[in-house]
CSV table of C-alpha atoms in Angstrom, one decimal:
chain,number,residue,atom,x,y,z
L,1,MET,CA,68.1,-43.0,13.6
L,2,ARG,CA,69.6,-41.0,16.2
L,3,ALA,CA,71.6,-39.1,13.5
L,4,PHE,CA,68.6,-38.7,11.8
L,5,LEU,CA,66.6,-37.0,14.9
L,6,PHE,CA,69.8,-34.8,15.4
L,7,ALA,CA,69.8,-33.6,12.0
L,8,LEU,CA,66.1,-32.7,12.2
L,9,SER,CA,66.1,-31.2,15.5
L,10,LEU,CA,69.1,-28.8,14.5
L,11,SER,CA,67.1,-27.8,11.3
L,12,LEU,CA,64.3,-26.4,13.6
L,13,ILE,CA,66.6,-24.2,15.8
L,14,SER,CA,66.9,-20.4,15.1
L,15,ALA,CA,67.5,-17.6,17.6
L,16,THR,CA,68.5,-13.9,16.7
L,17,ALA,CA,72.1,-14.5,18.7
L,18,HIS,CA,75.7,-15.3,17.2
L,19,ALA,CA,76.4,-19.0,17.9
L,20,ASP,CA,80.2,-18.6,18.2
L,21,ILE,CA,82.5,-20.4,21.0
L,22,TRP,CA,85.9,-18.8,22.3
L,23,GLY,CA,88.6,-20.3,24.2
L,24,TYR,CA,92.1,-20.3,25.3
L,25,VAL,CA,94.6,-22.3,27.4
L,26,ASP,CA,96.1,-20.4,30.3
L,27,ALA,CA,99.6,-20.6,31.8
L,28,GLN,CA,98.6,-23.1,34.1
L,29,GLY,CA,97.1,-25.5,31.4
L,30,ASP,CA,93.6,-25.0,32.1
L,31,ALA,CA,91.3,-24.7,29.3
L,32,HIS,CA,88.5,-21.6,29.2
L,33,PHE,CA,85.5,-21.5,27.0
L,34,ALA,CA,83.0,-18.8,26.7
L,35,THR,CA,80.2,-17.8,24.2
L,36,GLU,CA,81.6,-14.2,24.0
L,37,LYS,CA,84.8,-12.8,23.6
L,38,LEU,CA,85.3,-11.8,27.3
L,39,ASP,CA,88.9,-10.4,26.7
L,40,GLY,CA,91.8,-10.4,24.4
L,41,ARG,CA,93.1,-13.9,25.6
L,42,TYR,CA,89.9,-15.5,23.9
L,43,GLN,CA,90.4,-17.0,20.4
L,44,LEU,CA,87.5,-17.9,18.1
L,45,PHE,CA,87.3,-21.8,18.5
L,46,MET,CA,83.9,-22.3,16.9
L,47,ARG,CA,82.0,-20.5,14.5
L,48,GLY,CA,78.4,-20.0,13.9
L,49,ASP,CA,76.5,-18.5,11.2
L,50,GLY,CA,75.4,-15.1,13.0
L,51,THR,CA,71.7,-16.3,13.2
L,52,MET,CA,72.2,-19.5,15.1
L,53,ASN,CA,70.6,-21.5,12.7
L,54,ALA,CA,72.0,-24.6,14.1
L,55,SER,CA,71.6,-26.5,10.8
L,56,ARG,CA,74.7,-24.6,9.7
L,57,LEU,CA,77.0,-24.6,13.2
L,58,THR,CA,80.2,-26.5,12.6
L,59,PRO,CA,83.4,-26.2,14.7
L,60,MET,CA,86.0,-24.5,12.9
L,61,ARG,CA,88.3,-26.5,10.9
L,62,ALA,CA,91.1,-26.6,13.3
L,63,GLU,CA,93.9,-29.0,13.5
L,64,PRO,CA,92.9,-31.8,15.9
L,65,ASP,CA,96.0,-31.5,18.1
L,66,THR,CA,95.0,-28.3,19.5
L,67,PRO,CA,94.7,-27.7,23.4
L,68,LEU,CA,91.2,-26.9,23.0
L,69,MET,CA,90.0,-29.8,21.2
L,70,ARG,CA,91.9,-32.2,23.2
L,71,TYR,CA,90.2,-31.0,26.1
L,72,LEU,CA,86.8,-31.5,25.0
L,73,SER,CA,87.9,-34.9,23.1
L,74,GLN,CA,90.3,-36.3,25.9
L,75,HIS,CA,89.5,-34.9,29.1
L,76,PRO,CA,90.3,-37.8,31.7
L,77,ASN,CA,86.8,-37.8,33.3
L,78,LEU,CA,85.1,-37.9,29.8
L,79,LYS,CA,86.7,-41.0,29.1
L,80,LYS,CA,86.3,-42.2,33.1
L,81,TYR,CA,82.4,-41.9,32.7
L,82,GLU,CA,82.0,-42.9,29.2
L,83,GLN,CA,80.8,-46.3,30.0
L,84,LEU,CA,78.3,-44.8,32.1
L,85,LEU,CA,77.1,-42.1,29.6
L,86,ASN,CA,76.8,-45.1,27.0
L,87,GLN,CA,74.7,-47.0,29.2
L,88,ALA,CA,72.2,-44.1,30.1
L,89,ALA,CA,72.0,-43.2,26.3
L,90,ASP,CA,70.9,-46.7,25.6
L,91,GLU,CA,68.4,-46.9,28.3
L,92,TYR,CA,66.8,-43.8,27.2
L,93,GLN,CA,67.4,-43.9,23.7
L,94,LEU,CA,69.6,-40.7,23.7
L,95,ASP,CA,72.6,-39.9,21.5
L,96,PRO,CA,75.7,-40.3,23.8
L,97,ALA,CA,76.8,-36.9,22.1
L,98,LEU,CA,74.0,-35.0,23.6
L,99,LEU,CA,75.1,-36.3,27.0
L,100,LYS,CA,78.8,-35.4,26.7
L,101,ALA,CA,77.8,-32.1,25.3
L,102,VAL,CA,75.4,-31.2,28.3
L,103,MET,CA,77.9,-32.7,30.9
L,104,ALA,CA,80.8,-30.4,29.3
L,105,ALA,CA,78.6,-27.5,29.7
L,106,GLU,CA,76.9,-27.8,33.1
L,107,SER,CA,80.0,-29.1,34.9
L,108,GLY,CA,83.2,-29.2,32.9
L,109,PHE,CA,83.3,-33.1,33.6
L,110,ASN,CA,83.5,-32.3,37.4
L,111,PRO,CA,81.4,-34.8,39.6
L,112,ALA,CA,81.6,-32.5,42.6
L,113,ALA,CA,80.2,-29.4,40.9
L,114,VAL,CA,77.7,-27.4,42.9
L,115,SER,CA,76.0,-24.4,41.5
L,116,PRO,CA,74.9,-21.5,43.6
L,117,LYS,CA,71.2,-22.7,43.1
L,118,GLY,CA,72.1,-26.3,44.6
L,119,ALA,CA,72.4,-28.3,41.4
L,120,ILE,CA,74.8,-31.3,41.8
L,121,GLY,CA,77.3,-33.2,40.0
L,122,LEU,CA,78.2,-33.8,36.4
L,123,MET,CA,74.7,-33.3,34.9
L,124,GLN,CA,74.1,-30.2,37.4
L,125,LEU,CA,70.8,-31.7,38.5
L,126,MET,CA,68.7,-30.0,41.3
L,127,PRO,CA,67.3,-32.3,44.0
L,128,ALA,CA,63.7,-31.5,43.4
L,129,THR,CA,64.2,-32.7,39.7
L,130,ALA,CA,65.9,-35.9,41.0
L,131,GLU,CA,62.9,-36.5,43.2
L,132,ARG,CA,60.7,-36.0,40.6
L,133,PHE,CA,62.2,-39.0,38.8
L,134,GLY,CA,62.0,-41.5,41.3
L,135,LEU,CA,65.2,-40.8,43.5
L,136,GLN,CA,64.7,-41.1,47.4
L,137,GLY,CA,66.6,-40.4,50.2
L,138,ASP,CA,67.0,-42.9,53.1
L,139,SER,CA,68.4,-43.2,56.5
L,140,LYS,CA,72.0,-43.9,54.9
L,141,ARG,CA,72.1,-41.2,52.3
L,142,SER,CA,70.0,-38.0,51.5
L,143,ILE,CA,68.8,-37.3,48.0
L,144,LYS,CA,71.9,-34.7,47.7
L,145,GLN,CA,74.4,-37.7,48.8
L,146,LYS,CA,72.8,-39.9,46.1
L,147,LEU,CA,72.9,-37.4,43.4
L,148,ALA,CA,76.4,-36.7,44.0
L,149,ASP,CA,77.0,-40.3,42.8
L,150,PRO,CA,78.3,-40.2,39.2
L,151,LYS,CA,76.3,-43.3,37.7
L,152,THR,CA,73.0,-41.9,39.7
L,153,ASN,CA,73.6,-38.4,38.4
L,154,ILE,CA,74.3,-39.3,34.9
L,155,ARG,CA,71.2,-42.0,34.7
L,156,LEU,CA,68.9,-39.2,36.0
L,157,GLY,CA,70.4,-36.5,33.7
L,158,ALA,CA,69.7,-38.7,30.8
L,159,ARG,CA,66.1,-39.4,32.0
L,160,TYR,CA,65.2,-36.0,32.5
L,161,LEU,CA,66.5,-35.3,28.9
L,162,ARG,CA,64.3,-38.2,27.5
L,163,PHE,CA,61.4,-36.4,29.6
L,164,LEU,CA,62.1,-33.1,27.8
L,165,GLU,CA,62.5,-34.8,24.2
L,166,ASP,CA,59.1,-36.4,24.7
L,167,MET,CA,57.7,-33.0,25.7
L,168,TYR,CA,59.4,-31.3,22.8
L,169,PRO,CA,60.1,-33.9,20.0
L,170,HIS,CA,62.6,-33.2,17.6
L,171,GLN,CA,63.2,-29.8,19.0
L,172,LEU,CA,66.6,-29.7,20.5
L,173,HIS,CA,66.7,-26.0,21.3
L,174,LEU,CA,63.6,-26.1,23.5
L,175,MET,CA,65.0,-29.4,25.3
L,176,LEU,CA,68.2,-27.4,26.0
L,177,ALA,CA,66.3,-24.4,27.1
L,178,SER,CA,64.0,-26.4,29.6
L,179,TYR,CA,66.9,-28.2,30.7
L,180,ASN,CA,68.6,-24.8,31.7
L,181,ALA,CA,65.7,-22.7,32.8
L,182,GLY,CA,62.9,-25.2,33.7
L,183,GLU,CA,60.0,-26.4,31.4
L,184,GLY,CA,57.8,-23.8,33.2
L,185,ALA,CA,60.0,-21.1,31.7
L,186,VAL,CA,59.7,-22.5,28.3
L,187,GLN,CA,56.2,-22.8,28.4
L,188,LYS,CA,55.5,-19.1,29.9
L,189,TYR,CA,57.5,-17.6,26.9
L,190,ASN,CA,55.0,-19.7,24.3
L,191,ASN,CA,57.4,-22.7,23.9
L,192,ALA,CA,60.3,-20.3,22.7
L,193,ILE,CA,63.6,-20.0,24.5
L,194,PRO,CA,63.1,-17.9,26.9
L,195,PRO,CA,64.7,-14.3,27.0
L,196,TYR,CA,67.5,-15.0,29.6
L,197,PRO,CA,71.0,-14.3,28.8
L,198,GLU,CA,72.3,-17.4,30.6
L,199,THR,CA,69.6,-19.8,28.6
L,200,ARG,CA,70.4,-18.4,25.1
L,201,ASN,CA,74.0,-18.8,25.6
L,202,TYR,CA,73.3,-22.0,27.3
L,203,VAL,CA,71.6,-23.3,24.3
L,204,LYS,CA,74.3,-22.0,22.0
L,205,LEU,CA,77.1,-23.6,23.9
L,206,VAL,CA,75.5,-27.2,24.0
L,207,THR,CA,74.4,-27.2,20.5
L,208,GLN,CA,77.7,-26.7,19.4
L,209,PHE,CA,79.4,-29.0,21.5
L,210,TYR,CA,76.7,-31.5,20.5
L,211,ARG,CA,77.5,-31.1,17.0
L,212,MET,CA,81.1,-31.4,17.5
L,213,TYR,CA,80.9,-34.7,19.6
L,214,GLN,CA,78.8,-36.2,16.6
L,215,PRO,CA,81.4,-38.6,15.2
L,216,ALA,CA,81.3,-37.5,11.6
L,217,ALA,CA,82.3,-33.7,12.9
L,218,ASP,CA,85.0,-32.2,10.8
L,219,GLY,CA,88.2,-33.0,12.5
L,220,PHE,CA,87.0,-33.9,15.9
L,221,ASN,CA,86.5,-37.7,15.3
L,222,ASN,CA,90.1,-37.5,14.3
L,223,VAL,CA,91.1,-36.5,17.6
L,224,ALA,CA,90.3,-39.5,19.6
L,225,THR,CA,92.5,-41.7,17.4
L,226,ARG,CA,95.6,-39.6,16.8
L,227,GLY,CA,97.2,-40.9,20.5
L,228,THR,CA,97.6,-37.1,21.6
L,229,PHE,CA,98.2,-36.6,25.3
L,230,ILE,CA,95.9,-34.5,27.8
L,231,SER,CA,98.9,-34.2,30.0
L,232,ARG,CA,100.2,-31.7,27.4
L,233,VAL,CA,97.6,-29.2,28.4
L,234,SER,CA,96.8,-30.3,32.2
L,235,ASN,CA,98.2,-28.3,35.1
L,236,ALA,CA,101.0,-29.8,37.1
L,237,ASN,CA,98.9,-32.0,39.1
L,238,GLY,CA,97.3,-33.4,36.0
L,239,ASP,CA,93.9,-32.2,36.9
L,240,GLY,CA,92.8,-31.1,33.3
L,241,ARG,CA,90.6,-27.9,34.6
L,242,ILE,CA,87.8,-26.9,32.3
L,243,HIS,CA,86.2,-23.5,32.9
L,244,MET,CA,83.1,-22.7,31.3
L,245,THR,CA,82.0,-19.0,31.2
L,246,ILE,CA,78.3,-18.6,30.2
L,247,PRO,CA,77.2,-15.2,30.4
L,248,GLY,CA,74.2,-14.6,32.9
L,249,ARG,CA,75.2,-17.6,35.1
L,250,ARG,CA,76.8,-17.1,38.5
L,251,ASN,CA,79.8,-18.7,39.9
L,252,ALA,CA,79.5,-22.4,40.7
L,253,SER,CA,81.7,-24.1,43.5
L,254,ALA,CA,83.8,-27.1,42.6
L,255,ASP,CA,86.6,-29.3,44.1
L,256,SER,CA,90.2,-29.3,43.5
L,257,THR,CA,90.0,-31.9,40.6
L,258,SER,CA,88.1,-29.7,38.2
L,259,SER,CA,86.3,-26.7,38.0
L,260,ILE,CA,83.7,-24.6,36.2
L,261,GLU,CA,83.8,-21.0,36.1
L,262,GLN,CA,80.2,-19.4,35.6
L,263,THR,CA,80.3,-15.6,35.8
L,264,SER,CA,77.5,-13.2,35.4
L,265,GLN,CA,77.3,-10.8,32.9
L,266,GLN,CA,74.0,-9.4,33.7
């Protein structure tokens, strides 16, 4: 059923933007991903069809042992939080692949990430959004402190995505645009992806990652079964940092264990 809904939602996405994903691994062993070729270091990682019709978006047929594929499939924090992702997906009837894709794009699997606007944690939730869905501070911990807990963060992120799925059934592009820019922004533009560079690039990135995390994705399912080691592409401390550059988004802070790079192209 989930696979059917995913395929249906993909068939409904269209936008006048390329849907390619670029990336490289630097000398320190950190992985960098972007929705544009920002400089000569970036190589084409996943190719869209030029119109971002997501029914035709597929990851490039690459060797599953490449560093970029390993980062996305075997990042230590992805494995660490996989049980929480699966539990949240079951509770809110979502595809775990969607939660993985959102987490990858939002935080690079970094539970300590904080955006310039105050979004917190793995799923990058605003405290006000968390409060909308029932999270309350108390005498021991504030909403922000509670939201920094990975279990709470993942569960509320899944609950918000379930809310958006109910609002826009089988319309993945509007779900993702709303998660990034807010439901009000999508409604303002007559239930279409707002013309914000960050939001348009965000929808591209998460859609591609979502398709890649699907079990049947070409090549990607094999990565998890071949016994490759993340240490090959981790830095000296074994941190496995991921840098996501989404044009239109400003830098976000992160701790020393993982980081996101969200640079403005406006």
